[in-house]
XYZ file of C-alpha atoms in Angstrom:
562
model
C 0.000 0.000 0.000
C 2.850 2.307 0.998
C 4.933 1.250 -2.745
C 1.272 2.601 -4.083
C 1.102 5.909 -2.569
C 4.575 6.530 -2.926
C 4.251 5.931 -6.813
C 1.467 8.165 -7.166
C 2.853 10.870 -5.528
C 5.719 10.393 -7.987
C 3.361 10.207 -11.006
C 2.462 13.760 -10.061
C 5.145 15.577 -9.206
C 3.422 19.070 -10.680
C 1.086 19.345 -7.573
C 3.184 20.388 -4.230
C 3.103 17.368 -2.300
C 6.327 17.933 -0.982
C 4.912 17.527 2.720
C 3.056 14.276 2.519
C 5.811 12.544 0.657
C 8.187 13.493 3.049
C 5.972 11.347 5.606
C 5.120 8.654 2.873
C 8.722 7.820 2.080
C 9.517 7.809 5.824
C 7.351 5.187 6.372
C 8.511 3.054 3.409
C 12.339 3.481 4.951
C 10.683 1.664 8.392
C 8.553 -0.457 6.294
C 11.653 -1.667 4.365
C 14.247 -1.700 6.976
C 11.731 -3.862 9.354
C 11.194 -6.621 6.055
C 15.107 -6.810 6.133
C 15.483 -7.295 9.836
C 12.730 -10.095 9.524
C 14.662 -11.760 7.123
C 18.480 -11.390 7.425
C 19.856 -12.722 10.546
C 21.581 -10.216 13.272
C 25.070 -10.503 12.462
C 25.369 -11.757 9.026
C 27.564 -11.177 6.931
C 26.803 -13.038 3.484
C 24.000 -12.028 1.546
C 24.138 -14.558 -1.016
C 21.573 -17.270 0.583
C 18.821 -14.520 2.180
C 16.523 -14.272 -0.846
C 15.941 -17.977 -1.557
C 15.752 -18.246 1.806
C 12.835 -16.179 1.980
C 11.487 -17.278 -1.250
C 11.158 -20.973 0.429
C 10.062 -20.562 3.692
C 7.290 -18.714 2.436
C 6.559 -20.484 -0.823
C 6.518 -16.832 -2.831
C 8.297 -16.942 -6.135
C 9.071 -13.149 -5.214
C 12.184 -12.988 -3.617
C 12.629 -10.565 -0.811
C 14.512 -7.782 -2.655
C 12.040 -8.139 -4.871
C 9.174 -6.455 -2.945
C 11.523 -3.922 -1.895
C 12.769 -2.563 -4.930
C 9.282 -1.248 -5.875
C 9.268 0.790 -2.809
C 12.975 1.970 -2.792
C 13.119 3.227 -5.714
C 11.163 6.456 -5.845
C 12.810 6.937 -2.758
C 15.133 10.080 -2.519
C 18.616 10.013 -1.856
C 18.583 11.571 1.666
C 16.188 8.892 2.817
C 17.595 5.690 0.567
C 20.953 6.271 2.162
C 19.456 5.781 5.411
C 18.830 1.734 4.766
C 22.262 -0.311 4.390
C 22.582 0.012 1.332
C 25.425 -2.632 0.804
C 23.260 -4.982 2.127
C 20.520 -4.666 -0.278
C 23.010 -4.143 -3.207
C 24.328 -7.733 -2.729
C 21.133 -8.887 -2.343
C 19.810 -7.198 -5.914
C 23.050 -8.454 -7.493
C 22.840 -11.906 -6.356
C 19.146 -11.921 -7.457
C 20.222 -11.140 -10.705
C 22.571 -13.664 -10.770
C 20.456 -16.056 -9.879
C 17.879 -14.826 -12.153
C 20.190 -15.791 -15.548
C 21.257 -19.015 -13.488
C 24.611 -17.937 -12.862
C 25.692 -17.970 -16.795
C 24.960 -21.528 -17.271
C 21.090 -21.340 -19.119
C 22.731 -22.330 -22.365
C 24.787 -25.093 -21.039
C 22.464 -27.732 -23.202
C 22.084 -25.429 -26.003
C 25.113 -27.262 -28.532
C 23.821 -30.755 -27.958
C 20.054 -29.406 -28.320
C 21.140 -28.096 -31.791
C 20.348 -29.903 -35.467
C 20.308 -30.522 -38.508
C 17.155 -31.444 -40.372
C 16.709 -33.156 -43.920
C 16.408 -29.635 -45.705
C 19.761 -28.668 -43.995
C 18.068 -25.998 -42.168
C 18.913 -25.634 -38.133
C 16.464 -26.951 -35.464
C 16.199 -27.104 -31.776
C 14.505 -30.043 -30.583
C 11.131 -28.724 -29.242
C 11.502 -31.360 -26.092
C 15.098 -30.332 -25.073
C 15.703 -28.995 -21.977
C 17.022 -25.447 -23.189
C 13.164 -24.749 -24.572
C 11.692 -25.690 -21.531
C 14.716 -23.472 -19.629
C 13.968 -20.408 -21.435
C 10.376 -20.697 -20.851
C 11.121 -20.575 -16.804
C 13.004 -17.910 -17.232
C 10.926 -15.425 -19.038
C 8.375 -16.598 -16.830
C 10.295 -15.724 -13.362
C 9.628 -12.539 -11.569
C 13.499 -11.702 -11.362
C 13.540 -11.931 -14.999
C 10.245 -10.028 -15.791
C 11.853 -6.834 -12.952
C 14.935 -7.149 -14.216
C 14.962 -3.568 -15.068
C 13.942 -2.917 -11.698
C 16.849 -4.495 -9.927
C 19.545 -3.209 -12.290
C 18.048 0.594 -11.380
C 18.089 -0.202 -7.664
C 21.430 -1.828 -7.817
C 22.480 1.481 -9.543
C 20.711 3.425 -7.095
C 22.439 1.855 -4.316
C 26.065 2.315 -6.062
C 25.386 6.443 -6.002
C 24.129 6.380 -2.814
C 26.686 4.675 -0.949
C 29.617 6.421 -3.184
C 27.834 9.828 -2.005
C 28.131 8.855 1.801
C 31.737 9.369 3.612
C 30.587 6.243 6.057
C 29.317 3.762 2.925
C 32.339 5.440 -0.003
C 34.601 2.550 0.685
C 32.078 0.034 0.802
C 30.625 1.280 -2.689
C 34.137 1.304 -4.437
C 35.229 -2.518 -3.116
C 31.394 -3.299 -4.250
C 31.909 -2.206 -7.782
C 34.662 -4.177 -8.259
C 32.525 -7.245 -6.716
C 29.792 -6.293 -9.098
C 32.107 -6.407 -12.242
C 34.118 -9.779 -11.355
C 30.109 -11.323 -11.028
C 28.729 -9.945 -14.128
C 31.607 -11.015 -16.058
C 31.611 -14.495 -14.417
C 28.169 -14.544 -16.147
C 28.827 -13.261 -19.298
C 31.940 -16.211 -19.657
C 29.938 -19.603 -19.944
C 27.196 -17.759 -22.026
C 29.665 -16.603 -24.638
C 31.467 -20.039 -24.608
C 28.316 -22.319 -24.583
C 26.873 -19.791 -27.182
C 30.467 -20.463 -29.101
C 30.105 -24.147 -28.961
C 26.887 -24.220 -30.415
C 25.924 -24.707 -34.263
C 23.674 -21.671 -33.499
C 26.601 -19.329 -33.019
C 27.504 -20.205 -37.174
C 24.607 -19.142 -38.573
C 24.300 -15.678 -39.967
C 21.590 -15.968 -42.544
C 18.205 -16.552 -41.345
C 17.048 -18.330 -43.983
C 19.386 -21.464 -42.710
C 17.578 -21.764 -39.795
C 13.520 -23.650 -39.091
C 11.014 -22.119 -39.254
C 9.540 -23.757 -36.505
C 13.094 -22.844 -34.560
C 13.403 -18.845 -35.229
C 10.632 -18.182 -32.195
C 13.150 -19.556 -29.815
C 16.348 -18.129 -30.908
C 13.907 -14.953 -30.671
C 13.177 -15.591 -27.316
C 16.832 -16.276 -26.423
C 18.175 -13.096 -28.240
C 15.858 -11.448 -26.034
C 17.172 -13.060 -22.997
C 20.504 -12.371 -23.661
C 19.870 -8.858 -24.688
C 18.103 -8.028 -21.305
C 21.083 -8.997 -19.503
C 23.100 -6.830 -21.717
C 20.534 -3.811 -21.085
C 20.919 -4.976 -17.323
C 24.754 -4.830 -17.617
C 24.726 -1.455 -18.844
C 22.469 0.290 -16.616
C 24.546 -0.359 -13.923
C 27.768 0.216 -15.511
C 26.994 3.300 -16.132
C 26.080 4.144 -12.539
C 29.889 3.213 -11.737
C 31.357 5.911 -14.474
C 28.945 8.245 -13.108
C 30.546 7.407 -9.683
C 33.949 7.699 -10.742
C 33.591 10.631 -12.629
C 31.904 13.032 -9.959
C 32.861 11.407 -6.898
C 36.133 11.301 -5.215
C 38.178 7.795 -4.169
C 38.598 7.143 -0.557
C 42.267 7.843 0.273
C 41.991 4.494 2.032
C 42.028 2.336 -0.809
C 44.944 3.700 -2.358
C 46.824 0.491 -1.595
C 43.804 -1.604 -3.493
C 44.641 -0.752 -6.863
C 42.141 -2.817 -7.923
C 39.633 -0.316 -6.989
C 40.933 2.332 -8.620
C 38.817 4.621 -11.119
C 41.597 3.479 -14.044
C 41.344 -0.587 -13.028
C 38.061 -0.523 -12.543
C 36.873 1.227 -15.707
C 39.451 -1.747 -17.719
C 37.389 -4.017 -15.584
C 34.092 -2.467 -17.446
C 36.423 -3.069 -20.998
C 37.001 -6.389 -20.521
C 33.317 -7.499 -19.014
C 32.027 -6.253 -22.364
C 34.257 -8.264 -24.426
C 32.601 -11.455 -23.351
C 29.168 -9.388 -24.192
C 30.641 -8.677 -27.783
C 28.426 -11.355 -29.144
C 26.033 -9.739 -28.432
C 26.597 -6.402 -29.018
C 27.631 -7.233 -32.856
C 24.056 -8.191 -33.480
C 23.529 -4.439 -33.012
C 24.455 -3.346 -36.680
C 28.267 -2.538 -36.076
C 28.558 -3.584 -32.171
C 30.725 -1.157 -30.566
C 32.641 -0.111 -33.657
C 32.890 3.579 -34.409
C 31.203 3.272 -37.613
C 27.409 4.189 -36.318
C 26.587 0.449 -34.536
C 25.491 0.184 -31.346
C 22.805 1.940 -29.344
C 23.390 5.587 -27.585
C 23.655 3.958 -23.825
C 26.246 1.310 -25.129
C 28.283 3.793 -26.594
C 28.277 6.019 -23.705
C 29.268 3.111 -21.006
C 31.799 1.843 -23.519
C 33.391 5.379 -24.873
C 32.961 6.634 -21.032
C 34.949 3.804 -20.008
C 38.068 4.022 -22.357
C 37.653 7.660 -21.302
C 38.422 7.033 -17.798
C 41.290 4.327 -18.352
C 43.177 6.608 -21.064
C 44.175 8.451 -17.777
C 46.323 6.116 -17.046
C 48.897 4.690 -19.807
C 50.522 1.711 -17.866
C 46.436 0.173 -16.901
C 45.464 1.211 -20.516
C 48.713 -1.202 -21.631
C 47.740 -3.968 -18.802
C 43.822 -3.938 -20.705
C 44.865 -3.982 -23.714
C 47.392 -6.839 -22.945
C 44.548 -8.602 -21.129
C 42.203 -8.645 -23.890
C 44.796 -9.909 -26.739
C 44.994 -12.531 -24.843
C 41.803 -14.014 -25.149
C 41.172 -13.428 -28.728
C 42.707 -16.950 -29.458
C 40.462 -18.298 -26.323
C 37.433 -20.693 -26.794
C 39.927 -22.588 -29.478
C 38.016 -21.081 -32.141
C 39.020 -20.702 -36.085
C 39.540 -17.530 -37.514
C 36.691 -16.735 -39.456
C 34.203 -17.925 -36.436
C 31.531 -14.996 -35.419
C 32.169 -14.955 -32.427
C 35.881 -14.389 -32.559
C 35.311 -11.757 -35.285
C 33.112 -10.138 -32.475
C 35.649 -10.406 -29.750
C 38.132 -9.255 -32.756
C 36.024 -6.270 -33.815
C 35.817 -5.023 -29.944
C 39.490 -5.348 -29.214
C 40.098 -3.241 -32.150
C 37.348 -0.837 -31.522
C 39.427 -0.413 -28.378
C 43.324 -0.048 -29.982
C 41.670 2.882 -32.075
C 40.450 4.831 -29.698
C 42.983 4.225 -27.315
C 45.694 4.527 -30.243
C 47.458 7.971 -28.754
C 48.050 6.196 -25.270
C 49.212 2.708 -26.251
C 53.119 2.332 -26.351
C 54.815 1.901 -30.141
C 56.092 -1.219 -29.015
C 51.816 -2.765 -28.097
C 50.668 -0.920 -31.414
C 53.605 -3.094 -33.564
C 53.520 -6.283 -32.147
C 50.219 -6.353 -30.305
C 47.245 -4.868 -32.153
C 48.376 -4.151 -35.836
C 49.559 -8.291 -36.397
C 45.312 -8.723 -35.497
C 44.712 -5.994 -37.995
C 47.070 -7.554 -40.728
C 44.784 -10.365 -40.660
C 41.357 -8.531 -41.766
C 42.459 -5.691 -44.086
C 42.117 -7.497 -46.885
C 38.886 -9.941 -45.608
C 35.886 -7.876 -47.054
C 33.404 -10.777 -46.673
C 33.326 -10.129 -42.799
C 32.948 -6.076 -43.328
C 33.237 -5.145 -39.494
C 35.846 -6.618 -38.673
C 37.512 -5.442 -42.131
C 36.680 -1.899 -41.557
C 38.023 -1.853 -38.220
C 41.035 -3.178 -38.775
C 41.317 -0.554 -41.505
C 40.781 2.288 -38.935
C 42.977 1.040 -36.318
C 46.041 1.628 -39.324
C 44.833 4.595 -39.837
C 44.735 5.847 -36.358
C 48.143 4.981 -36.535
C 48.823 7.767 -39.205
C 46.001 10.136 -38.138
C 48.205 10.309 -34.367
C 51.388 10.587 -35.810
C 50.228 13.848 -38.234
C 48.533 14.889 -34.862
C 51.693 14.678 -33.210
C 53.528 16.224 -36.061
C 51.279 19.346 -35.838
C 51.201 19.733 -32.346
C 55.159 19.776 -32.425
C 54.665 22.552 -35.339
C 52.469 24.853 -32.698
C 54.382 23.784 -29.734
C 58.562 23.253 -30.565
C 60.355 26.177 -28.457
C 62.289 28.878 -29.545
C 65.080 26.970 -29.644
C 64.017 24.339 -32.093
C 64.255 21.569 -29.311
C 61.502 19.458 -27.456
C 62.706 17.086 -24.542
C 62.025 14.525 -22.631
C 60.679 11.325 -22.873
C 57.416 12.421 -24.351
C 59.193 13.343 -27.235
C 60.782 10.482 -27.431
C 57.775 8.530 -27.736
C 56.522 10.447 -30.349
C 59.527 9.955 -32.302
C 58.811 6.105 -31.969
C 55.111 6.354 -32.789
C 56.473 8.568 -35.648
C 59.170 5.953 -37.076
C 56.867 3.011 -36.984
C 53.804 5.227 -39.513
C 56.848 5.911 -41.369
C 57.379 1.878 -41.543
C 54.144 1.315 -42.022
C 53.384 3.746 -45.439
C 54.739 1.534 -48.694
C 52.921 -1.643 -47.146
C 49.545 0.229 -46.137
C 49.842 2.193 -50.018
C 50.230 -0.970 -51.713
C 47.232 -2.533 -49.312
C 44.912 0.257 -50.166
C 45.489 0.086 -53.648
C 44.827 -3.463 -53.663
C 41.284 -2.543 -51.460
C 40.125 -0.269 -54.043
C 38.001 -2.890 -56.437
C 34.210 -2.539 -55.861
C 33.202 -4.585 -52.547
C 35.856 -3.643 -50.804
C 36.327 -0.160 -49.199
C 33.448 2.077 -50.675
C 34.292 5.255 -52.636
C 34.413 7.441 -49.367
C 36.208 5.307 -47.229
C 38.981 4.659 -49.576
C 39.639 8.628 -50.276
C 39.831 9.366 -46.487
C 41.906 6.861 -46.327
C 44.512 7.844 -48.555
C 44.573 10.946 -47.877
C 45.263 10.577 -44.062
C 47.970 8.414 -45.742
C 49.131 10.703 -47.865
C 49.093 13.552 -44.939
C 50.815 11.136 -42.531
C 53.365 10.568 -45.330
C 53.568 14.546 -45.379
C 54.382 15.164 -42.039
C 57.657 12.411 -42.456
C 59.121 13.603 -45.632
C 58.321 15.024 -48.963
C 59.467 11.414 -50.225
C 57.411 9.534 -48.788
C 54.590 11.757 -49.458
C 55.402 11.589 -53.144
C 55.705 7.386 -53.109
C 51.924 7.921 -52.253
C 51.229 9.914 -54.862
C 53.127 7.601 -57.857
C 51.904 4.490 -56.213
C 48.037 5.671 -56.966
C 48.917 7.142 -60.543
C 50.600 3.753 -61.608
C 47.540 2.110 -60.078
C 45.619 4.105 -62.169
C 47.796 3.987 -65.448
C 47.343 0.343 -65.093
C 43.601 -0.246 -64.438
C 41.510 -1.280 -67.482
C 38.113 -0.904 -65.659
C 36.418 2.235 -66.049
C 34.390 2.595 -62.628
C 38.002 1.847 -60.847
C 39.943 4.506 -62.951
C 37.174 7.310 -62.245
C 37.335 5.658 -58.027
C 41.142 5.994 -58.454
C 40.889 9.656 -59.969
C 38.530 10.933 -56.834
C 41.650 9.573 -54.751
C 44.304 11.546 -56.536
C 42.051 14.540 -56.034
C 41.052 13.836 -52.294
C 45.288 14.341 -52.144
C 45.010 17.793 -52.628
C 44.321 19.074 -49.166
C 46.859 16.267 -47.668
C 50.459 17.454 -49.497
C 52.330 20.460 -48.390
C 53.186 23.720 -50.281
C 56.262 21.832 -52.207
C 54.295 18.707 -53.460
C 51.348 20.661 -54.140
C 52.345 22.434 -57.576
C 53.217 19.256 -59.032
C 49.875 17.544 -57.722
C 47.286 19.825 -59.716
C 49.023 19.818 -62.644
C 48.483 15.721 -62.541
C 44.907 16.008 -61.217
C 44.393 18.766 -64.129
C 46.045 16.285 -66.729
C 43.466 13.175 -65.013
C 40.409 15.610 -64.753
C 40.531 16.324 -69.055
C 41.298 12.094 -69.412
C 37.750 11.710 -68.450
C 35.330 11.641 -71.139
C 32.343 11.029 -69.872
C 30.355 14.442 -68.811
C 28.604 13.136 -66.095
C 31.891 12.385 -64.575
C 33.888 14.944 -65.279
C 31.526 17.238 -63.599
C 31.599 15.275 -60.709
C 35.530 15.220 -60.901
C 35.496 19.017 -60.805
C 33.251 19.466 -58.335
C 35.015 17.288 -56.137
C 38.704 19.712 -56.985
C 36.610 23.007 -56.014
C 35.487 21.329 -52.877
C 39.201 20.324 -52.201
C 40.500 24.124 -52.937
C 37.743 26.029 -51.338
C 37.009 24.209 -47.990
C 39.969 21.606 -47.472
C 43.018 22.934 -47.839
C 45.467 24.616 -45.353
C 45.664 28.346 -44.651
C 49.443 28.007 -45.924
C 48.532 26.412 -49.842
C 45.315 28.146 -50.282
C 46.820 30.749 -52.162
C 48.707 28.149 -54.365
C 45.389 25.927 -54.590
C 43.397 29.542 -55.459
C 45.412 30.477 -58.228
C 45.893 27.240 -60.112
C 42.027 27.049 -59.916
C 41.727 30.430 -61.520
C 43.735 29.109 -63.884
C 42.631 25.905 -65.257
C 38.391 25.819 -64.301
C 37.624 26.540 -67.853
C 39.828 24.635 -69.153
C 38.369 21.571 -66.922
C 35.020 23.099 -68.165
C 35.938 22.881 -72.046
C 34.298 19.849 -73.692
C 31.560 19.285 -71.252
């Protein structure tokens, strides 16, 4: 009755109520507090038996923390804080534990797994896993699973916001984290192991067999939801409030450690999140609260370069794990993520992690367009590798001294970071070129990335810069096929904003000479429309005047003949 009126006061928060709710929410503290004395012994200290406890002495399928949630979540702050909070925390989380069976529901889901005579997949409709799923979706945790996850979150800010309970809430984090992930482990392997896990075109699978896998995705995306909810309540913690000076000697619970915690939970969910048009990639997948947990987490751990190293260590490691072969989904998912990761992490990882840690996974998929995430992933983690050495290069340019001289070991770095794009360039030209057939990097994709190539290339030496440049034009003198010339010709004029005042010159004439090759009008207009938009709104302050004048120069001739 009290959950009732509580919840209507909240529903109508425009009237000023602020009087009875005061009285209404101090009852539902004593209401709440009295249910937990009745049913966790005096002097207790492990949480993880009370709610079954309760659930079978009084033959309720409605665990304890499940009637309180209702009533503790309108609750405000001031007056949640005053339950223990820890206590009911462990509670929620072991609830939800127990509520997805520990990690183990698809333990009989590879033997339950067939093949029938049209060589479509099945799941036996009297297998255990059917019958499983049905008692789960059925289950109160399962159907207040968003409940829990908010008052688990709940309690995480309230007990980080209270000197007494700050301690508590950081050492519980890292408890909540270590029993999520121990979850999320035997799903993703059991998922791995069966024939299910294979199958990317529904059209392989029964008819009478896609309602389940429905039901299951479902499932497995609620615990996902679940996950991120309350991950996000621990960035929010460890962004706004302070860590006890306490735990300084637990480095474990430390904003940096815990946040590659978060990382590496999510890489067993990355089965999951590929089914989510991209996964975690940063080319548009995922949803907006996934993207903020997982972005807000490599934001906190990019603090600290020697934990970024340690989690990036950690999760090349188990890319090889769950002895699975290359091309298997979910190792391209745990692939994708772990590369996802090296990009955006790219300025803080060491030269000696980006060349013999995350670019020999990359080697492997640059040239793999049949499995397109993956591909374009490992594309962008080379050419983060460029795109933070230019940055580099023109931070040096705005920072250097007086005295020409930069020192220290940060410098030093650099210069590694710097050597190594340098390395990189002929191979990553000649890769590139070889990418730019249709299927393979689209029209857009393969111009950005040459040009960061070509700009990286800049920033080394004029050389190097112009290998670029004669690698694409005998590409182009030798392709026969006219949609890949005219592909190869946006390229060469995508270049034009990436050179420096001495290439430049030498550039335009070639892009003029390329521009006139083209015969066909539609084309050519689209040719010189793409040159105008590279002179007027892409170029540097220091070769628009160069750019300006050769375009003065030559647009009517590019114009003649159209």
């Amino acid at each position: 009755m009290l959950t009732g009126l509580l919840q209507g006061l909240e529903d109508h928060k425009e009237y000023e109520l602020d009087s009875p709710r005061k009285k209404v929410e101090t009852e539902v503290v004593i209401a709440c507090a009295e249910l937990a004395e009745v049913v966790i012994p005096e002097g207790t200290n492990d949480p993880s038996d009370w709610n079954h406890q309760y659930e079978e002495e009084n033959h309720d399928r409605s665990p304890m923390v499940m009637k309180l949630a209702p009533a503790m979540l309108p609750l405000s702050l001031d007056n949640l804080v005053m339950l223990d909070l820890e206590i009911i925390a462990r509670l929620t989380l072991d609830q939800i534990s127990y509520t997805f069976q520990g990690g183990h529901f698809l333990k009989a889901l590879p033997t339950s797994c067939s093949t029938n005579a049209s060589g479509l997949l099945e799941i036996d409709k009297s297998s255990y896993i059917i019958k499983n799923l049905n008692a789960m979706t059925s289950y109160p945790g399962f159907q207040q699973l968003s409940t829990l996850s908010k008052l688990l979150s709940r309690c995480i800010a309230g007990m980080a916001s209270q000197s007494l309970t700050r301690i508590a809430a950081w050492e519980l984090m890292v408890s909540i984290i270590e029993r999520i992930e121990d979850i999320a482990r035997p799903l993703e392997a059991d998922w791995a192991r069966s024939a299910c896990a294979t199958v990317t075109d529904e059209a392989r699978i029964a008819p009478e067999t896609k309602p389940i896998l429905t039901t299951l995705w479902n499932v497995l995306k609620s615990l996902l939801f679940s996950s991120i909810m309350i991950a996000q309540s621990m960035l929010l913690v460890m962004s706004f409030e302070p860590h006890p000076w306490q735990l300084w000697l637990k480095p474990e619970t430390h904003s940096h450690a815990i946040s590659a915690s978060i990382v590496s939970m999510f890489l067993h969910f990355s089965f999951i999140t590929s089914k989510f048009g991209g996964g975690l990639t940063s080319h548009g997948g995922g949803f907006t609260e996934q993207k903020k947990v997982f972005y807000g987490a490599l934001d906190i751990l990019a603090a600290d370069p020697w934990e970024t190293e340690l989690c990036m260590k950690r999760i090349a490691g188990k890319l090889p794990g769950l002895s699975l072969e290359l091309g298997h989904p979910v190792r391209e998912a745990r692939t994708s993520f772990f590369l996802a990761c090296s990009e955006q992490l790219m300025p803080k990882l060491s030269e000696t992690l980006v060349e013999h840690t995350v670019l020999p996974v990359a080697y492997h998929h640059l040239s793999r367009p049949d499995h397109r995430e993956t591909y374009e992933s490992a594309h962008s983690v080379v050419l983060s590798v460029f795109a933070n050495h230019a940055r580099l290069h023109s931070n040096d340019e705005t920072s250097t001294p007086s005295n020409g001289k930069k020192k220290g070991k940060g410098k030093e770095k650099d210069d590694e970071k710097g050597k190594l794009a340098a390395k990189l360039t002929p191979f990553y030209t000649t890769c590139l070129l070889e990418n730019a057939g249709e299927d393979k990097l689209s029209d857009d994709q393969l111009r950005l990335a040459y040009s960061s190539l070509t700009r990286s290339a800049t920033s080394t030496s004029p050389a190097l810069a112009q290998l670029c440049i004669d690698s694409l034009l005998a590409s182009l003198s030798s392709s026969s096929s006219g949609p890949d010339v005219f592909r190869l010709r946006l390229v060469l004029i995508s270049l034009i904003s990436a050179v420096d005042s001495t290439l430049l010159p030498s550039l335009l004439a070639t892009v003029r000479v390329e521009v006139l090759k083209e015969r066909d009008d539609e084309k050519r207009i689209k040719l010189k429309d793409a040159v105008f938009k590279q002179v007027l709104r892409e170029v540097g302050d220091a070769e628009r005047e160069i750019a300006m004048k050769w375009w003065l120069d030559a647009e009517d001739e590019l114009e003649s003949g159209l």
